[in-house]
Tab-separated table of C-alpha atoms in Angstrom:
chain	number	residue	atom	x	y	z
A	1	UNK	CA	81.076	-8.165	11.131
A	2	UNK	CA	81.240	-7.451	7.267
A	3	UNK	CA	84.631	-5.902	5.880
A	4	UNK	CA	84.239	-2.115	5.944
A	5	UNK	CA	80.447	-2.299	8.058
A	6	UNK	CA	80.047	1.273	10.107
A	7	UNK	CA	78.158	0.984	13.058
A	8	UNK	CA	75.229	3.596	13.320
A	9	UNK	CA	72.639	4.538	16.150
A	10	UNK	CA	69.855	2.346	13.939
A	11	UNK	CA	72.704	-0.181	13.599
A	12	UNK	CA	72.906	0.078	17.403
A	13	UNK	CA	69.223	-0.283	17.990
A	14	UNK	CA	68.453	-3.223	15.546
A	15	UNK	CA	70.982	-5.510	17.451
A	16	UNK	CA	69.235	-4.505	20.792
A	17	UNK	CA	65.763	-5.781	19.341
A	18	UNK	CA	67.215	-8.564	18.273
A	19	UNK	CA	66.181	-7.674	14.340
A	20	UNK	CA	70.021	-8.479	12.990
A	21	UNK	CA	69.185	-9.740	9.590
A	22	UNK	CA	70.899	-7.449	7.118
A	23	UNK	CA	73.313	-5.816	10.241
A	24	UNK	CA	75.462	-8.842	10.017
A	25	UNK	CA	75.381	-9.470	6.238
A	26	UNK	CA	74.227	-7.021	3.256
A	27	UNK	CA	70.544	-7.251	2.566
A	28	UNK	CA	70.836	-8.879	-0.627
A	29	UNK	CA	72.346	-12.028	0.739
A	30	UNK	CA	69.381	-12.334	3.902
A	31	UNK	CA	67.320	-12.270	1.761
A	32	UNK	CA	68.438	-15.319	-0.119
A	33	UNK	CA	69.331	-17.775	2.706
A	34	UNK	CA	65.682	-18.528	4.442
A	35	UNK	CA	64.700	-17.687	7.743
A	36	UNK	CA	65.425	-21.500	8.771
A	37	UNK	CA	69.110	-21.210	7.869
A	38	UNK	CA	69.398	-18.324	10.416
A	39	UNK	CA	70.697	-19.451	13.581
A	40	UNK	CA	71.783	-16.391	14.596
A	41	UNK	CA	68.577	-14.815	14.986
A	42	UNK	CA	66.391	-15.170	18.343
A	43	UNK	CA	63.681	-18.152	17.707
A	44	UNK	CA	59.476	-16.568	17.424
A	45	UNK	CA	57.842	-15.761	14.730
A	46	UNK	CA	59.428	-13.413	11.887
A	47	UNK	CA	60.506	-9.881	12.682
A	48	UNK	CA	58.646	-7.271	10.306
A	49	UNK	CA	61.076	-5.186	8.960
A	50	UNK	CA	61.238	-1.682	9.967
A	51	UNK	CA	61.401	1.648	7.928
A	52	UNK	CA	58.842	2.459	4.595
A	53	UNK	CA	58.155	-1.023	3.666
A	54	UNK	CA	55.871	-1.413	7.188
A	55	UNK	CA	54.355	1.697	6.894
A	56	UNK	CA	53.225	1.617	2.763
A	57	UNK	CA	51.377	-1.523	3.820
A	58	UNK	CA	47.382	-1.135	4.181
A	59	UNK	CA	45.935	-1.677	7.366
A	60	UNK	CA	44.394	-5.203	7.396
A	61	UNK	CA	40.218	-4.342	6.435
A	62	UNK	CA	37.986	-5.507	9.425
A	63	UNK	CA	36.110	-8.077	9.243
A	64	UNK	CA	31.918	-7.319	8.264
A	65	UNK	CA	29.707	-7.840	10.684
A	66	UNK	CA	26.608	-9.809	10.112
A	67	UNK	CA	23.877	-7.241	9.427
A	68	UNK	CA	21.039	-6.835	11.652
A	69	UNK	CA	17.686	-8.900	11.630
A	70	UNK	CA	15.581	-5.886	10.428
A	71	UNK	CA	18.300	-3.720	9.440
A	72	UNK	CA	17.080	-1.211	6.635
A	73	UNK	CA	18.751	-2.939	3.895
A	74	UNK	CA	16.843	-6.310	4.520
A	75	UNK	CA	13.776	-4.595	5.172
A	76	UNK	CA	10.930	-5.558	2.660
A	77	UNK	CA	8.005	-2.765	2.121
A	78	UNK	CA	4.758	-3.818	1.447
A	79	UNK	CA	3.364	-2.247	-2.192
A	80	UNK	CA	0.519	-0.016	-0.989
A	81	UNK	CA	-2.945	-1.277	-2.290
A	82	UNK	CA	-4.916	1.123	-4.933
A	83	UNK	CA	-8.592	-0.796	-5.177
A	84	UNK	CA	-11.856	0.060	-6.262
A	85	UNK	CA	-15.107	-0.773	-5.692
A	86	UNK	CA	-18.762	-1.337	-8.235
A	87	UNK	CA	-21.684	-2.040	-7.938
A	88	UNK	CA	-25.063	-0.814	-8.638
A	89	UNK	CA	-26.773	1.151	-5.846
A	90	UNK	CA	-28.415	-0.933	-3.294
A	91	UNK	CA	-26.224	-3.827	-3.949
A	92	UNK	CA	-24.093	-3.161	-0.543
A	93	UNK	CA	-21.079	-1.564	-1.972
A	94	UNK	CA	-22.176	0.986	1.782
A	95	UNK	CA	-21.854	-2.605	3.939
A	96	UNK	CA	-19.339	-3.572	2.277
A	97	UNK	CA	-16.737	-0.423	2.220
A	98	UNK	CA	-17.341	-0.421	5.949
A	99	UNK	CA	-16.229	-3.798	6.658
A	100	UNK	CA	-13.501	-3.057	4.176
A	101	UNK	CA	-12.035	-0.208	6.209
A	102	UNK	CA	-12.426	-2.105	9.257
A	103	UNK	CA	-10.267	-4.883	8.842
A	104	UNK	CA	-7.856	-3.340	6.210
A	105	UNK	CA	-7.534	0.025	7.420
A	106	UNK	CA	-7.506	1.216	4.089
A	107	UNK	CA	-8.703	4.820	3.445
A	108	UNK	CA	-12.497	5.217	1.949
A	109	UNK	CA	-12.928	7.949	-0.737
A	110	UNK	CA	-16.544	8.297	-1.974
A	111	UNK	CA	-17.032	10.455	-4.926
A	112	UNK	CA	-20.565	10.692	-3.346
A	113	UNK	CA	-19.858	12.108	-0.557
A	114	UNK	CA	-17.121	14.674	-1.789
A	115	UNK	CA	-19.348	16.065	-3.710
A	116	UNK	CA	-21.681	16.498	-0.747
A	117	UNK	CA	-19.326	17.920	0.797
A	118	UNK	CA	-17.808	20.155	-1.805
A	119	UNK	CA	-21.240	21.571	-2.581
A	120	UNK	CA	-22.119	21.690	1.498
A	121	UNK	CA	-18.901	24.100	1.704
A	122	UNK	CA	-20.110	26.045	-1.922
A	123	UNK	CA	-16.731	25.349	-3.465
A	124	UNK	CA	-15.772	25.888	-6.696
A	125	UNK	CA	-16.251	22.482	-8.025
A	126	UNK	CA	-19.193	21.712	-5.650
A	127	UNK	CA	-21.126	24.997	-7.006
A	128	UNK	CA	-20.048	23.824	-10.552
A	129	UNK	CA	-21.627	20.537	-10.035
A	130	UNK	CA	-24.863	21.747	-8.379
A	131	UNK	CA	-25.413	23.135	-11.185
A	132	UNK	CA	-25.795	20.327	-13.413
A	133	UNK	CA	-27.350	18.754	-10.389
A	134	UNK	CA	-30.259	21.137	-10.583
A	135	UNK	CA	-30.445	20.365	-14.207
A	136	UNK	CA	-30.724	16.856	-13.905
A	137	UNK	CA	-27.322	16.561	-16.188
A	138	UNK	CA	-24.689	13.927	-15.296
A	139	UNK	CA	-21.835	15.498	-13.828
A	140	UNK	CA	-19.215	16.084	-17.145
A	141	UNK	CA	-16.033	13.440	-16.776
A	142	UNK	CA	-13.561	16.698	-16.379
A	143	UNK	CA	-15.145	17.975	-13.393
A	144	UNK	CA	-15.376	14.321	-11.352
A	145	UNK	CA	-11.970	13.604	-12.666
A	146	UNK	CA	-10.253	16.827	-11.264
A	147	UNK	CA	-12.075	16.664	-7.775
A	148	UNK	CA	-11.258	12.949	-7.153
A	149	UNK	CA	-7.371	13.486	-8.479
A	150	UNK	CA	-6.802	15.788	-6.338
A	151	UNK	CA	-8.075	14.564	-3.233
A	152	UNK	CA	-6.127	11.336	-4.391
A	153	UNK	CA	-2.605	13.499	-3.571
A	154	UNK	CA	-3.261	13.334	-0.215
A	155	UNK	CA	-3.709	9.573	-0.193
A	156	UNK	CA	-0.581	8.766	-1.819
A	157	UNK	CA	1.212	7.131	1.514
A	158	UNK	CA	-1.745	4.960	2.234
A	159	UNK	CA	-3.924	1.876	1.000
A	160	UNK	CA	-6.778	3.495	-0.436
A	161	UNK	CA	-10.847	2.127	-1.475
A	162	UNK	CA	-12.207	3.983	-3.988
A	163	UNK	CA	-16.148	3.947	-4.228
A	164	UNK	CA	-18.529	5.424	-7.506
A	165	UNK	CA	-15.418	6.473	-9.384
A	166	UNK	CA	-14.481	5.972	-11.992
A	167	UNK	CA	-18.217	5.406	-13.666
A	168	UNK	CA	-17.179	5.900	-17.300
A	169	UNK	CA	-14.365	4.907	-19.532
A	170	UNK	CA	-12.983	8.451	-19.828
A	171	UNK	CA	-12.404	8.519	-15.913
A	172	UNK	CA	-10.939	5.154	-15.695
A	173	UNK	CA	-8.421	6.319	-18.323
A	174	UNK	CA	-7.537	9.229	-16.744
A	175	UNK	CA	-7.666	7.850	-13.524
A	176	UNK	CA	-4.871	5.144	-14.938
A	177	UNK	CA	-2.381	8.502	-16.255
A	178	UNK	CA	-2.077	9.263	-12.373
A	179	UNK	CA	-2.436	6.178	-10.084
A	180	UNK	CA	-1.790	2.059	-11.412
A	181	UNK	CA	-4.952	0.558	-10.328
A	182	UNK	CA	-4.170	-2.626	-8.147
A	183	UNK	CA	-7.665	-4.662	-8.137
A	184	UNK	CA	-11.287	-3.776	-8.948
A	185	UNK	CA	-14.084	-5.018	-6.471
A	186	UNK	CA	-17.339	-5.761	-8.356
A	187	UNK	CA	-20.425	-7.162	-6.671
A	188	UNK	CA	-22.434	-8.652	-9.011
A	189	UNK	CA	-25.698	-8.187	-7.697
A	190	UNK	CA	-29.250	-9.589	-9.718
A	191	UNK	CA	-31.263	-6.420	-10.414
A	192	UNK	CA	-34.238	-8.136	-8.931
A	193	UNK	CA	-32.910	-8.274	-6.043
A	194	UNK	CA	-32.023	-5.334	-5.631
A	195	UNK	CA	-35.498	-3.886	-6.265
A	196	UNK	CA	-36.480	-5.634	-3.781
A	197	UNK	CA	-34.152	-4.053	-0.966
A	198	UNK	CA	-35.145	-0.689	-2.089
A	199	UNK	CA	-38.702	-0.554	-2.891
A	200	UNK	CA	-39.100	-2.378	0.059
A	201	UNK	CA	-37.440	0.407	2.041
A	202	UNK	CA	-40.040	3.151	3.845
A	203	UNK	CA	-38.430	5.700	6.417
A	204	UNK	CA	-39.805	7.738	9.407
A	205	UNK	CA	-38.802	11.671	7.889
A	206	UNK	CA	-38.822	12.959	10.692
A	207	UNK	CA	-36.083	10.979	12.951
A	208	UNK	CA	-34.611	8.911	9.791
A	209	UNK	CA	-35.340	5.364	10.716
A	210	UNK	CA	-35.564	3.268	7.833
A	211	UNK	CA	-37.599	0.494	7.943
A	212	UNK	CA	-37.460	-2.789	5.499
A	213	UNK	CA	-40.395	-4.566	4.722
A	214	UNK	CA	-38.319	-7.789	4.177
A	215	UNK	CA	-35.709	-7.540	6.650
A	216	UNK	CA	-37.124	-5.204	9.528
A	217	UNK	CA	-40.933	-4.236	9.003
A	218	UNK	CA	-42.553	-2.326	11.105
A	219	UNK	CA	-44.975	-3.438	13.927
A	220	UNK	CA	-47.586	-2.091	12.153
A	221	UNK	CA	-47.523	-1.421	8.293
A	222	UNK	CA	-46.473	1.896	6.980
A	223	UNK	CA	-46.819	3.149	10.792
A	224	UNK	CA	-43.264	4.301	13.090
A	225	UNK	CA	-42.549	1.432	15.818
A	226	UNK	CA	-42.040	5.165	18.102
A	227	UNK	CA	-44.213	7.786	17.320
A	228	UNK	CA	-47.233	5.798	15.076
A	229	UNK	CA	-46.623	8.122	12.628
A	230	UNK	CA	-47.034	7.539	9.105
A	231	UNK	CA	-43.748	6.196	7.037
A	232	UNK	CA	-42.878	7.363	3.505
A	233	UNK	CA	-41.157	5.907	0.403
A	234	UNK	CA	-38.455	7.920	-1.065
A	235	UNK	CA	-38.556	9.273	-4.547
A	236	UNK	CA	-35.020	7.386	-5.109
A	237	UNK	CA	-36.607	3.902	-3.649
A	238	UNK	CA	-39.995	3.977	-5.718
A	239	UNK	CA	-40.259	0.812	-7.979
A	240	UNK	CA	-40.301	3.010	-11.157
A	241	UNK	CA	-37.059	5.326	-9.972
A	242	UNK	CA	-35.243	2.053	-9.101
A	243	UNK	CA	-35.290	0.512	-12.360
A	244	UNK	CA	-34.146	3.901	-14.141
A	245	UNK	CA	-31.231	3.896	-11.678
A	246	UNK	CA	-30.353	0.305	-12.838
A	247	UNK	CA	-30.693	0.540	-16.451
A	248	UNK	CA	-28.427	4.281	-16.698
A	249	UNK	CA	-25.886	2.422	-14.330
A	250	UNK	CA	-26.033	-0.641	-16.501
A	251	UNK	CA	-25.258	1.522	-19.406
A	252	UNK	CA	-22.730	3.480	-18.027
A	253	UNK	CA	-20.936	0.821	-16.157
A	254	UNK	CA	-20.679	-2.125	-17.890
A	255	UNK	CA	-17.931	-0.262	-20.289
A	256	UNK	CA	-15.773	0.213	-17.049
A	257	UNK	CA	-15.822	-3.158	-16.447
A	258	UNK	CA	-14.799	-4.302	-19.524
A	259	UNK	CA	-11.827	-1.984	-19.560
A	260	UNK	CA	-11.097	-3.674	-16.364
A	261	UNK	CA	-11.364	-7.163	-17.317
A	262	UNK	CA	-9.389	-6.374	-20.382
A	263	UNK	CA	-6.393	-5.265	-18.215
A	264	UNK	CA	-6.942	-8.197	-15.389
A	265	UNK	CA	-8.141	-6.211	-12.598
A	266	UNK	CA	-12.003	-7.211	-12.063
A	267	UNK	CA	-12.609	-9.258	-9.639
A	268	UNK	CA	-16.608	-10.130	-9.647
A	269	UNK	CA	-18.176	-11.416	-6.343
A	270	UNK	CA	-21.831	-12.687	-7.028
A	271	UNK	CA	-24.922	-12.890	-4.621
A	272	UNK	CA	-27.849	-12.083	-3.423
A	273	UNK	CA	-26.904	-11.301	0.242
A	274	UNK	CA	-24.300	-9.198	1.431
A	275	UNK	CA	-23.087	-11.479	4.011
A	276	UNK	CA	-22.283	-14.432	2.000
A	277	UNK	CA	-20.303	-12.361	-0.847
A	278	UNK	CA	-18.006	-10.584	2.417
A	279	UNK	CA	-16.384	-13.907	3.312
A	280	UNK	CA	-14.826	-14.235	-0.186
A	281	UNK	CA	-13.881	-10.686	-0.218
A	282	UNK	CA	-12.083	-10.974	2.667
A	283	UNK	CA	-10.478	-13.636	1.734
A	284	UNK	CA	-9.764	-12.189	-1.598
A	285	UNK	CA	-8.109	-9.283	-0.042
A	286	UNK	CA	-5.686	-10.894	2.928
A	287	UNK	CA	-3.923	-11.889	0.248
A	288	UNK	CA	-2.812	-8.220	-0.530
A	289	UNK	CA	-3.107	-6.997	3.070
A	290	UNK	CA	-2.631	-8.140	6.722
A	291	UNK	CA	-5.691	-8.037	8.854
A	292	UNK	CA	-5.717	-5.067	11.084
A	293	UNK	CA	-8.362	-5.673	13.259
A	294	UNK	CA	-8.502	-6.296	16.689
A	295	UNK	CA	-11.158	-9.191	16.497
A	296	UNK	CA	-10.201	-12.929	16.096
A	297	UNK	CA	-13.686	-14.518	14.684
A	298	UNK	CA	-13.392	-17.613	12.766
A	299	UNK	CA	-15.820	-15.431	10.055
A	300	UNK	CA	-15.171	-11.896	10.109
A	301	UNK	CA	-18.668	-9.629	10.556
């Protein structure tokens, strides 16, 4: 022992584990000589000390675990899809929309038929648009604006088609404050053709079977397949009507697709049958969404 060491109960219990480095000599000389040069201390691996200097040390961090195949931080989330849809009436944009839905799932909002059904239900809106209905006035940009917006809010978790909005420049603006338009469907449709589809087009009033002169004529001209009673043409479908149609959509449209174009969003599909512009469509569009349907054809119908 050291001149003038005093043995003390820690003194005591360091010798009985064995831990005798700075017992048997002050602490500043063990911890010059290296551990090799101790023979006096029990062979293993080194002792920690004991008192502070264990416990101010940090616990040793565990190692991180891989994360998870899926886990929420490598999870990727698909941009939701805001698209629209032109075309002049009769050139399939109906057909189309359906098959749209089908295998996209996306949600269908017709500025058509909100209006139908805002005036069926004698809203606000729907009563203020009857009104310039009844008139024969186009329906002012405010009014469409405000009723398709705010149907739009509850859309704002899904993929969503929008069909016969926006139809002037002023819409398509506003339209643009609220929502970033993704794509723009057109189908470029000749106008002769499409007078053909729909003065060709006689219906049976009563039951509303439509009959197509070109496509599916009746079994006797102008006569029901059912009843034999007479078929009539529709003041819309009459050759006259149809070309007024054409000419105001021409002239309100074509500036909406030129704001498109400008920006990169029109896509044109061009055609004179619906079911050779779908396959492109389709194509077109499983590049921004996964098929959802349950069928498997080689050319989706």
């Amino acid at each position: 022992m050291g001149r003038g060491f005093v043995w003390t109960w820690q003194s005591w219990i360091a010798v009985g584990l064995g831990d005798l480095r700075g017992v048997f000599q002050p602490r500043e000389a063990a911890d010059v000589f290296p551990w090799e040069d101790r023979p006096w201390l029990p062979a293993g691996p080194r002792r920690r000390s004991w008192g502070r200097r264990r416990c101010c040390r940090a616990p040793a961090r565990p190692p991180r675990r891989p994360e998870r195949q899926g886990s929420r931080s490598s999870m990727v989330v698909s941009p939701l899809l805001r698209a629209v849809i032109m075309g002049p009436p009769g050139s399939g944009k109906g057909t189309v929309s359906a098959r749209i839905i089908k295998h996209f799932g996306v949600k269908h909002l017709s500025s058509g038929d909100l209006l139908r059904d805002n005036m069926q239900k004698k809203t606000e809106v729907g009563i203020l648009a009857k009104s310039y209905i009844d008139q024969g006035r186009l329906i002012p940009d405010d009014i469409m604006t405000q009723l398709m917006l705010t149907e739009l809010k509850g859309l704002d978790q899904y993929n969503w088609l929008l069909d016969g909005f926006p139809r002037t420049v002023a819409q398509a603006e506003a339209l643009d404050k609220e929502c970033h338009v993704d794509t723009v469907i057109d189908l470029d449709v000749p106008f002769e053709t499409i007078k053909c589809r729909l003065t060709a087009r006689w219906i049976h009033p009563a039951s509303g079977r439509v009959y197509n002169l070109e496509f599916s004529p009746p079994k006797v001209q102008g006569i029901d397949d059912i009843t034999g009673e007479p078929l009539v043409q529709r003041d819309d479908d009459k050759p006259e009507t149809v070309s007024r149609r054409l000419q105001a959509y021409d002239a309100q449209t074509k500036p909406v697709l030129e704001y498109y174009r400008e920006k990169g969003l029109l896509k044109s599909f061009s055609g004179t049958e619906t079911n050779k512009i779908w396959p492109h469509i389709y194509a077109f569009l499983q590049t921004k969404l996964p098929d959802v349907s349950q069928k498997n054809a080689a050319t989706p119908r």
